[in-house]
Each structure stands twice: as C-alpha cells, then as structure tokens.
C-alpha cells in the first residue's frame, strides 16, 4: 500500500495545534500514584472532548475512524508535544481490540464510550502467583451459577489496578480441562463484593500494580467476552495486539530520543564520543521503529508472530535510551526525576507482555521455523 | 510514499535472486579472489541486462535512474549472493558523472557505458566527503581497480583519472584493494566537491543495502544448518541458546532494512545524508552481528575457507568498515541532527 | 603477596556474614529509607565491635589500619547484605583525617570516634579529586549526612565542616542524599588536596568491593529462585536462556573480584589509583549486569518494592555511578597508563 | 598460599634478558603456513637450548620444574617481548599434561624430550565430522589386533595437522559401548601408512587444520595412553587443562593489551572516548585475567568446572580486543597484517575447546548447581 503522508498533514496540523494549546505546562504527577491517577483521568476526558482519546475507533464510540497511518501520526504528535502518559492504555490497547473482535454489540456500546472518556479505567488481570509467562497454568476459577459466574482465587501484577475501576482477564471455568482449554474471559468491577485489592509498589515504590483476591465474586453472563471456555483464543487476540505497535507507538520513542538529544546538548562534552554514539544509536533505533511502523501499516497481511520482533526491539531500545540518559546525568542519575521515572518504567519492558526470552522462542520457532524442543 | 516494495520492485528482486542463484556465485568469488575476473565480469554484463547498472544513470544518458529504491533492492540481492566487483563504486561514479554533467568531456560517454555494463568503474575516496571532519578517514584504495575500465580519484576538490597500483589483500578475498596512481585532473572546484558528497552518499546507501543482504543470507544458512546439524542427539536448533542467537540476528536485520528503504525514499530531500548514515550504522552492526552468530552456530565449519558461508562472514566484517565505519556515520547522524 | 584471603581474613568475612544475616538487613534498610535511623546505627555499632570501622584508622589513633584487604573483605559483606549507611564515606573521612594528621585540631579525636563506632561520618566531594579533569564530575551531596555525627566537604583545596541540607531521594531508598551547607574551613592547601586524592581512592575501593558483594547476592538469590520457580512445568533454571544469563553474571563477578583484591594489595604502590579505578569499572559493570539479570530471571516479582531482592537491584544501579561512573574511571585508567 | 613475587624476580630477569637478545627482530611468517611452521619449529629448538621451551616440566625432560607462579611470569615476559607464537603448544598444553597423568615412564621418556625440543610437533585429533562439541558421539574406531590396534575412520579440525609430525586422540575401541564408554586414547605418526591428510584452510585461507582419514593404520600397544577403553577419562584430563590457564596464559593478553594501547596512542584521536573506553576495557580485563591467574596458582584446591569461567572470559576478551584494534585501524582494518591475523585467531576462541555455549551450561550446572534439562 502506498502511504500518502501529505494527505494526513491537515490531521497532523489539527492535532499539533490542539496539543499546543492544551498540554499542561507542568508535567502531571506520576500516574502511578493516587493524585496523578486522578489528574490523568481528567486529562483523558479532555482528550475525549476533542475526540482525540481513541482516534482509530469508529465515530459511534468516540473515535474518528482514523487510518493506521493517522494513528501513527497522532502518536508522533502526541509524544512530541510532551503530552501526559495514557492512564487508559490498558483498556484502549488491550481490552478494546478484544471487544472489537469478540464482544457483543451490547458490550461494545456499554463499555467503549466510558473507556474513551476516562470515566471507567481498566486494569488487566492476567498473571497469577504461579503463572507469569505461562498463561496456560492459570488457576483462578469461574464457576457456573444461575445467570453468571462466581470468581475465586487470586490475580497479581495487575497494572493500574490500585486505582482503576474495572478489570478483565481469563479464569479457569472447567477445572477438568488442561492448560489451554476451559478458560473463560470476563470483565468485572474492581469494587465488586468479594474482591479485595492490595496495591503492590513497583521498584520505585509507586503502587503501579495490585494483587486481587476473589471470594465468590458474581459476574453476570453479559460480562463474559466471547464463548465461555474459549478464553485462551480470546486472550491470544489481545496478546497479538499487545506485542505489535499499539502498546508502544513509535512516536513515544522518537520523542524520547529527541529529549535525549536535548539532554546531550545541555549536559555532554561534545567530544565525548562514547556518549555521542549511544545518543546516536537511540535516535537511529527510534527512527528505525518509526519506519518499521510505516512499513507495518502499509502491509495488508497479518504480521502474526513478527510482533515478537517489535516487542524485543522497543523494549531493549527503551532500556538503552534511558540508561544513556542516566549516564548523561552522571552522579545525578540516581535522583528522582523524569528520566529516572522513565528508566524505571523501561525496566518492565523486557519482562511484561511475555518476557523477551519467550519472545525469542516465538521468533525462532514461528518466524524462523526452528524445531520446538522436546519436553 | 511507499514503505514497502511494490509488485514490480519485488519481481525485480526475485529475478535478480534467480539469476544469481544460477550463477553459482561462490565459484565466481573464488575466481575473482584469484584474479580470474572473467566469470565475474560476465555476471556483471548479465546484471547490466536486467538494468542493475542503469539505476544510478539518468535517462538522458541512456539509464533508468536515479531510482534509489530499485537500487537498494538490487544491492540487497548482490549482498545476499556476495557478488564480487566494484558495484557500489560504479554507482558512486555514475552519480558523480551525472552531477558534473557537461563539465566532463567524456562524462556522458562513460555514463552510457556504465548503464550498458560495458564500463566497470572504480573510485578512490581518500576522504569520505559526505562525513563531518574527524570522521572522514577513508582508504586510499579503489576496490577492484585492476578489473575496472574507468578509475577515478577524488582528491580534495579535484577529480582525477587514476590507474590501479599494487593490490592489497583484504580479509574478504573477493575485495581486491589496489592503491591508485593519480593521473590528469578532469575537473576541479566546488562542483566536484558537491558532486562527490552525493556520490559518496549513494555509495554508502548501496553498501548498506548490500550489508543487509549479506546478513540475511547468513541468517538463512544458519537457520538451515541449525535444523540439520545434530549434536547430543538432536538438531542444534532445538537448543534455546541457538534459538536466541538466531532470533537476535533477525531482530537486528529486520530493523536495518526499513532504515535502508527509508533512506532510499528520502533521496533528494535534505534528510537524505542523515538517513543514509543511519542506515549504514544499523546495516553494519546487524550484518556483523549476524556474521558472528553464523560463525558461532556453525562452529568450526564456519571458520573454514572452503565452506561457502565463510565468504559472507568475511564480507560482513570488511563492509562493516568500508564506506565509513559505524562510528563515522554516527558522528554524521549527530552532526545532522544538531545542525537541524 | 597474597592473592587469596588467608584463613583469618576468611573467618573475618564469615563472622560479618553471620552478624549481618542475623541482623535482618532488609528491615533495617526499610527503616533507614523512612528516616528511622536507630536500627541502622545499632548495626553500625555492632560492626564497629568486630573492628570494621577501625580498618581505615591508624593504630596511633586507636584503629587497626590501614588494612585494605580486610577493608574490601568487610565491604564485600556490607554489599552482600545491602547494609545502609555512609560506610564508604566514613572510610574516606578516616583516610583524610589520617593523612592530615596534626593539621586538624580535632583529627585524632574524630579518628578514635570512628574506630570505636561512636562517630558516623559523611563527606561531600563536589569533584572527585583522584580522577583526571573531565571525569571529576561528582555530586554535591553527602550520603546520609542527616544521620552523621561528622560531615565534611572538600571544596577545592579547602576542607570545611558542613551540615546536612535538604534530602533528595535516590533510586536506592537506602541512599538518602542531603545537599550540604558549607561551614568553617578546617584546613587548606596542597596537603588537603593530596589527602583528598587518597581518601577518594579509598572510598572508590570500598564502593567497588561493596558492588561485588551486591552482585554476588543478586546472583545467589537468582540461582535459588531459578531452582524453585516453575514455569511450563519445570524449574526455570532448566531453561538454557536462564542458565546462560546466570553464567554470564558469574563470569563478570568472578573477574571483578580479583581486581578489587588486587587493588587492595597494591595500596601504597604507585599503581594503587589505577588499580582502584580498574576495580570500580569492573565491579560497577558486573554488579549492574547481575542486577539486570536478576530482574529478568525474577520477572515481575523482582520489579517489586516489597520483595527484598529489589533492594539490591536498586543499589547496584545507584552505586554504578556513585564515586565516579565507569566512564570516569576508564578515563583514569587510560591517563595513568599513558602517563606511565 | 602466599605468592612471593619478589623471589621470582631473578628468574624474570633471566628470561627477559634472554628474550631481549634472542627474539627475532622481524616477526616470523605465520605458523599456519609451511614456511612459518618451519621457522617456528627452529625457534622452539632455540628456546629448548636455553631450557625455556617447557619451564614447568621436570628437568629430566628439558624443563626447570618451575612453579606455577614462575610459569605465569615466564609467559608474561615471553609475550611482552613479542616472542613468536608457540607451534608446539598442542603438545605441550594438551598432550603433555595427559601423559604426566596417564603415561608410562617409557612414554614420558620417549615423547617429552622431542616435544620439548620441537623435533616432534603434535596435532590434536579429536573432532569428527559428526562430533564437534559432542565428544561422546565419536565414531572413528580402534580395532584390537595382535600387538596393537588398527585405526579406521576420520578426524577433522585437527589443529596444526597440516604440517605436524604426530597426532593424538580418542578412538572407539568397543563398538558395542555407548557414548562415553569404550574409547581408547592413542598416539600415531601422521606419516603412518594408511593416513591421508587433507589440509583445511581456516577463514583467512591458511591451512591451520587438516582432515585425517585412517585406513587400517596400525598403532602398537606402546602408543596407547592409559587403559584401553578408558579414553574418555584420559581425554577429560586434557579438557580440564585446556580450559584452564595453560591454553591462554595471562601474559598473552597483557601483551596484546599493551600493543593495543600503543596503537591507540599512535592512531586515535585522544578525545575519542568511545575507542578510549574500549581500550581501557581491554586493558582492565587483561589485568583481571592476570590477577585471576595469580589467584588460581595461590589455591591448593582443584578448580574443576571453574575453568569454564576462564575459557569464556579469555575468548571474549580476545575477540573484543582485536575488534577494537580493527576499529582503531579504520579502513585499514580489513587489510592483511598482524592485527588481522590476531583477529582471525581470536574468532576461533568462542568455538573450539568446547563452544562457549557448552561452557555456559557447565558453569550453570556444575558451578551454580542449576538443574540439568530433561532430554
């Protein structure tokens, strides 16, 4: 497909102008703390008011039916403007694509507009204490009862769940079934009776996750996504998305590389080629990721397991870019501040959404065709 | 703008792949390395028939260019098949002659000859004019000048005729590196300097594309080997260490390719030079990483002269520093960004 | 010369390990991070009883030192247990006071206090005097000065009394970083500059030893975790990727350790500074690599504030740049070698 | 153990002085080509004349019974003086330790002196086309006949075998036995009837290896090392040595790091911190390897599997050091010359004597105690 970059210039200009006049002058407090969560929720509402919170969605749910190219452009402008992080991203990037694929019309109409406006903020509830990268070993259960399901068990590392409104994830609905079978994908309010949430501090202490304990939590049938028992298939449609471009858009890294370049100009001895080379590499890789994004949205075929290539690339780029920033800051690198916050955030990249070790297995086996190891 | 190849460009690449597969390039390379140029020159002429050598020559001089996207498509295949010969140098010469136009008496005659595959050209760039000052260091050699019909030397802002001197051996046996003996001044002045900068960028771009092709082939043969080779009772491709090495090689190459393509697309824009340098950095690093991984996956056999993959392994290292090292091109990227 | 610990030194290390294991350092760290200093200061006094704080204090002032090999043995254990507090700073202050001798009115009183564990000291070095000029950048903070009895500031060739200012938070919650408010000049001139250089080297050496201990503990807990944690129906330590990560962590640490020991052995020789810097480079890189590997092996749980290993992970990153970054110390190594 | 570095100073001084007056002014031709092989053999004889070819051996075989510390010091001086590579190293480092452990007095008396003098140069014949790192899958056979054994089959990657005089290695003497059992360790002249050798060019074309084809090659009983059938145990005693310090002594890397420093002074922009940092790392690592060597010879316990740590360290250091040199040479880095020869040599390091992947497994399982993978 031929990408007509000039045709999206009016859209780019509109977005840029709106951001110029609306992005808060001072950074909001971290979205991983209560005060910052509220401020970011308000910002989501402001974006929604300009129909900029979910540009690629259909208009009926608050979007603009933007093309993938327009979405890339939106993201470039968004991060270049230094706009706040997206507290709604788990819903928008992980739940919404699942609903578009497996949801009922009623679910779409009920869930999406309040997600777009920031009224309801969603937390992903996948991992369990015994099941990190190995989702097939999930043990939290959904038991059939009249008109719905009763949830029991425990989820952990639920991002945003300390302050979010609703959660979603797979539960084992057929205790007899093994591994990939007998899972059901459900949505539930985090303040439902029977749910206890315990915030967990990430490595800088901010409560970026929570543990969720379920004790006979009733979920009505209307909150099941897809067929009961087909939760693995439903979950995998999210995974594909998570590992593609949407979780980390190129615009994010381009903007970070530009800020790194500014930091280098301010702080570095221009003759320090060791740091210069690392700054150059960060910029080159961000540019490569941008071009790969343009390539991806030009393709009409399914990228499938190739999304694992993206996940490794952006997560390692993100760590390297922030390490370079800390090294540029020298003895100040250990001090609290925006770069340290970005560094801490980057450290999660190689771990979550399938560790990079799992991604390398996927690439080797499903892209390169190497044999699976015998058990 | 096209960020992927269209059907016609893909077909062009596939045609070249077919021709080069049939040409049995390893034997051509081994001949070339020994100074037996004829099979390599015959291949040169076949490739000219498909239009490869016309891609940097303007239509006014009998060419089809400049067509940078087709050019990187062709050089990717030249790299995948490790074709010996001064292809990148000839592209640079064509660009130089095109830019200088009527300033050179025999310019259009040479351009026609290049487009038709009759004139094999080489070029010595003792400094790389497209790069910022401390990164310009280059080699006073003209690749394969002993097999070339036209040898030029850019000497400051003078363009000179040149002849092949003593040949030095490279790690890559297919790269013969004669020093040059300077001859008459053919043109001089700022127009030469300006033309040389663009010519240099085209040579760098072609080399970057070639490197991605070299790396791609190394990955292909390593994957095949890992599927076939048994150790400890199972194919080595079952071992996670081998899997992860090969996955890493793929990640590097998959992100070098869009940079090369993107640089070709930006031909003619003010960002061309910056993008070409970014592409060379990524292509050099990805191809060299693929070469080291190929060596590790193959073990001793990959370290062997007579086993074909070593031809690609050696080329990856040689091209890593040819046309400017990664460090030199990083300096260029930063100076472009800082100047912007 | 001894390139391994003798029986007595090994016993000293084992004694410290035992005391620190019993002290439950994670809870001490969490208290210290919250400004509750008493459990940390109690541990300081226990360690003083074993002689740890006397190792940099000369016998003439009631100490046992300087005993650099015993010092790095102790700091290795302080690192393994992530003990909070300005230990390296106190060692540097002791060295400074020792070198300045009678120039300081209260010098020997302070030294005695340090040796006995009554005086907790800290030090601000806005530049690192042992390093060559462009690498000297340091921080205008005095670690844990809010918990210290004696705070000094080296300001050019003047030594000043100082007081703790506003506390900044570090990635490592156990590192509280107050700025300093400069007070009276206590001494000035070339002798201060000379003493500060040695004091700086002792601080660097202590930190390098601490880093190796931090990395060692991270490797220990990661190996334990990899043996216990099941994924895909087997312990993750069976996966080759996990094995190779952990093997790499060990290789780095196994070669950082002899550099630290070797630097201690070269105390007093002209190579001491060079060797200290080499040790800091290797220890920083090895500990930080071990931290990243620990994080990857542990997955989400390693990224969690409440899970103890994250205390070590954060300390590895903070100490990576404390007392001079690896780049700064590489500059020092090269300038020493080039000057030799 | 306390190392008394000052007590070895007289020995160091003697070695240094001898080398100062004897090391050839111009480098010898590469020992991987015929002319260079001969020149290096002559150099071995010269070393032997000064009783410097095998300093750590007992005096009766041409050595000086040097302590391990003295050996380290000898190696430091040897490489610092720029003395030629050791064409006898396969014999001295791989066969001799095996003979000291498993050889008969007759074998020691017959083999060692001519090895020490360079009169007989030895090639290791271990690998086979189907068995690289997996030595237990060897297939070349030794068949019992009257008074000895008949060798049949093929060996490959036999270092130095293009020009060497004798070879050694394990052969399968019990075709019924599986994997580690039924191997016998033998010595044989490379010009024996029934042996065909085909030189193999390494990656720069020089015939650094050969393939050996055995067709009913008779080996008398006196050339069996250790018990027939115990070849695995005999071979493993060599492996331990190979992975320890002897294969690559610290002196070698210290000298290379010093030469790199000289190259950096000559060639580099002193402000180029990217190259400076890599030069510093090469020096620091060479120094670490030296100190580790002193530590190792101070220990009285067996280093066992820890030798795998050394093998990874020196092989990766060697590649990085030579890559730094090539990068310092810039466009000249691809040209034939000493640094390129060193680079090519270094590339074999991570592969031979057990690939670094195998070494990492050994470290993980035998040093760190991680579980072996099920098959």
mmCIF file of C-alpha atoms in Angstrom, chain B residues 82-83 88-89 128 138-139 141 143-144 168-177 207-208 210-211 214-215 218 280 283-285 287-289 291-292 309-326 329, chain D residues 203 323 326-327 329-336 340 343-344 347:
data_model
loop_
_atom_site.group_PDB
_atom_site.id
_atom_site.type_symbol
_atom_site.label_atom_id
_atom_site.label_comp_id
_atom_site.label_asym_id
_atom_site.label_seq_id
_atom_site.Cartn_x
_atom_site.Cartn_y
_atom_site.Cartn_z
ATOM 1 C CA UNK B 82 28.027 -11.932 -2.215
ATOM 2 C CA UNK B 83 28.595 -10.884 -5.832
ATOM 3 C CA UNK B 88 28.877 0.324 -5.170
ATOM 4 C CA UNK B 89 31.887 2.156 -6.562
ATOM 5 C CA UNK B 128 34.660 10.483 2.593
ATOM 6 C CA UNK B 138 38.912 6.517 4.435
ATOM 7 C CA UNK B 139 41.244 4.309 2.462
ATOM 8 C CA UNK B 141 42.334 2.220 -2.368
ATOM 9 C CA UNK B 143 38.179 -1.552 -4.974
ATOM 10 C CA UNK B 144 38.907 -3.905 -7.855
ATOM 11 C CA UNK B 168 46.497 -5.336 -1.153
ATOM 12 C CA UNK B 169 44.611 -8.323 0.183
ATOM 13 C CA UNK B 170 41.522 -7.904 2.328
ATOM 14 C CA UNK B 171 40.001 -10.244 4.893
ATOM 15 C CA UNK B 172 37.288 -10.643 2.258
ATOM 16 C CA UNK B 173 39.088 -12.455 -0.544
ATOM 17 C CA UNK B 174 36.625 -11.024 -3.064
ATOM 18 C CA UNK B 175 37.725 -7.488 -2.203
ATOM 19 C CA UNK B 176 40.948 -6.694 -4.047
ATOM 20 C CA UNK B 177 42.271 -3.342 -2.930
ATOM 21 C CA UNK B 207 26.781 -0.669 0.689
ATOM 22 C CA UNK B 208 24.204 -0.530 3.466
ATOM 23 C CA UNK B 210 24.409 -4.938 0.402
ATOM 24 C CA UNK B 211 25.197 -5.463 4.091
ATOM 25 C CA UNK B 214 24.832 -10.320 3.409
ATOM 26 C CA UNK B 215 23.344 -10.584 6.888
ATOM 27 C CA UNK B 218 23.980 -15.595 6.832
ATOM 28 C CA UNK B 280 24.825 2.312 7.295
ATOM 29 C CA UNK B 283 23.231 -2.353 8.481
ATOM 30 C CA UNK B 284 26.893 -2.637 9.505
ATOM 31 C CA UNK B 285 26.011 -3.637 13.039
ATOM 32 C CA UNK B 287 25.262 -7.780 9.353
ATOM 33 C CA UNK B 288 28.337 -8.103 11.540
ATOM 34 C CA UNK B 289 26.248 -9.431 14.415
ATOM 35 C CA UNK B 291 28.168 -12.966 10.896
ATOM 36 C CA UNK B 292 29.364 -13.606 14.428
ATOM 37 C CA UNK B 309 29.264 -19.237 4.335
ATOM 38 C CA UNK B 310 32.712 -18.015 5.363
ATOM 39 C CA UNK B 311 32.703 -15.875 2.206
ATOM 40 C CA UNK B 312 29.728 -13.979 3.605
ATOM 41 C CA UNK B 313 31.144 -13.898 7.135
ATOM 42 C CA UNK B 314 34.304 -12.207 5.862
ATOM 43 C CA UNK B 315 32.386 -9.792 3.671
ATOM 44 C CA UNK B 316 30.243 -8.672 6.603
ATOM 45 C CA UNK B 317 33.347 -7.665 8.555
ATOM 46 C CA UNK B 318 35.029 -5.944 5.597
ATOM 47 C CA UNK B 319 31.925 -3.931 4.666
ATOM 48 C CA UNK B 320 31.400 -3.059 8.349
ATOM 49 C CA UNK B 321 34.215 -0.513 7.992
ATOM 50 C CA UNK B 322 34.087 0.130 4.218
ATOM 51 C CA UNK B 323 32.480 3.428 3.136
ATOM 52 C CA UNK B 324 32.783 4.729 6.694
ATOM 53 C CA UNK B 325 32.667 2.827 9.966
ATOM 54 C CA UNK B 326 29.584 2.839 12.169
ATOM 55 C CA UNK B 329 28.311 7.517 10.440
ATOM 56 C CA UNK D 203 38.827 -18.414 7.442
ATOM 57 C CA UNK D 323 37.819 -5.842 17.190
ATOM 58 C CA UNK D 326 40.490 -3.268 13.745
ATOM 59 C CA UNK D 327 38.201 -0.350 14.544
ATOM 60 C CA UNK D 329 42.746 0.887 12.127
ATOM 61 C CA UNK D 330 39.540 2.100 10.490
ATOM 62 C CA UNK D 331 39.516 1.481 6.736
ATOM 63 C CA UNK D 332 42.848 -0.330 7.029
ATOM 64 C CA UNK D 333 41.332 -2.851 9.424
ATOM 65 C CA UNK D 334 40.380 -5.223 6.637
ATOM 66 C CA UNK D 335 43.943 -5.381 5.256
ATOM 67 C CA UNK D 336 46.243 -8.326 5.872
ATOM 68 C CA UNK D 340 44.034 -9.050 11.281
ATOM 69 C CA UNK D 343 41.593 -11.125 14.955
ATOM 70 C CA UNK D 344 41.175 -14.247 12.822
ATOM 71 C CA UNK D 347 37.454 -15.758 16.305
#
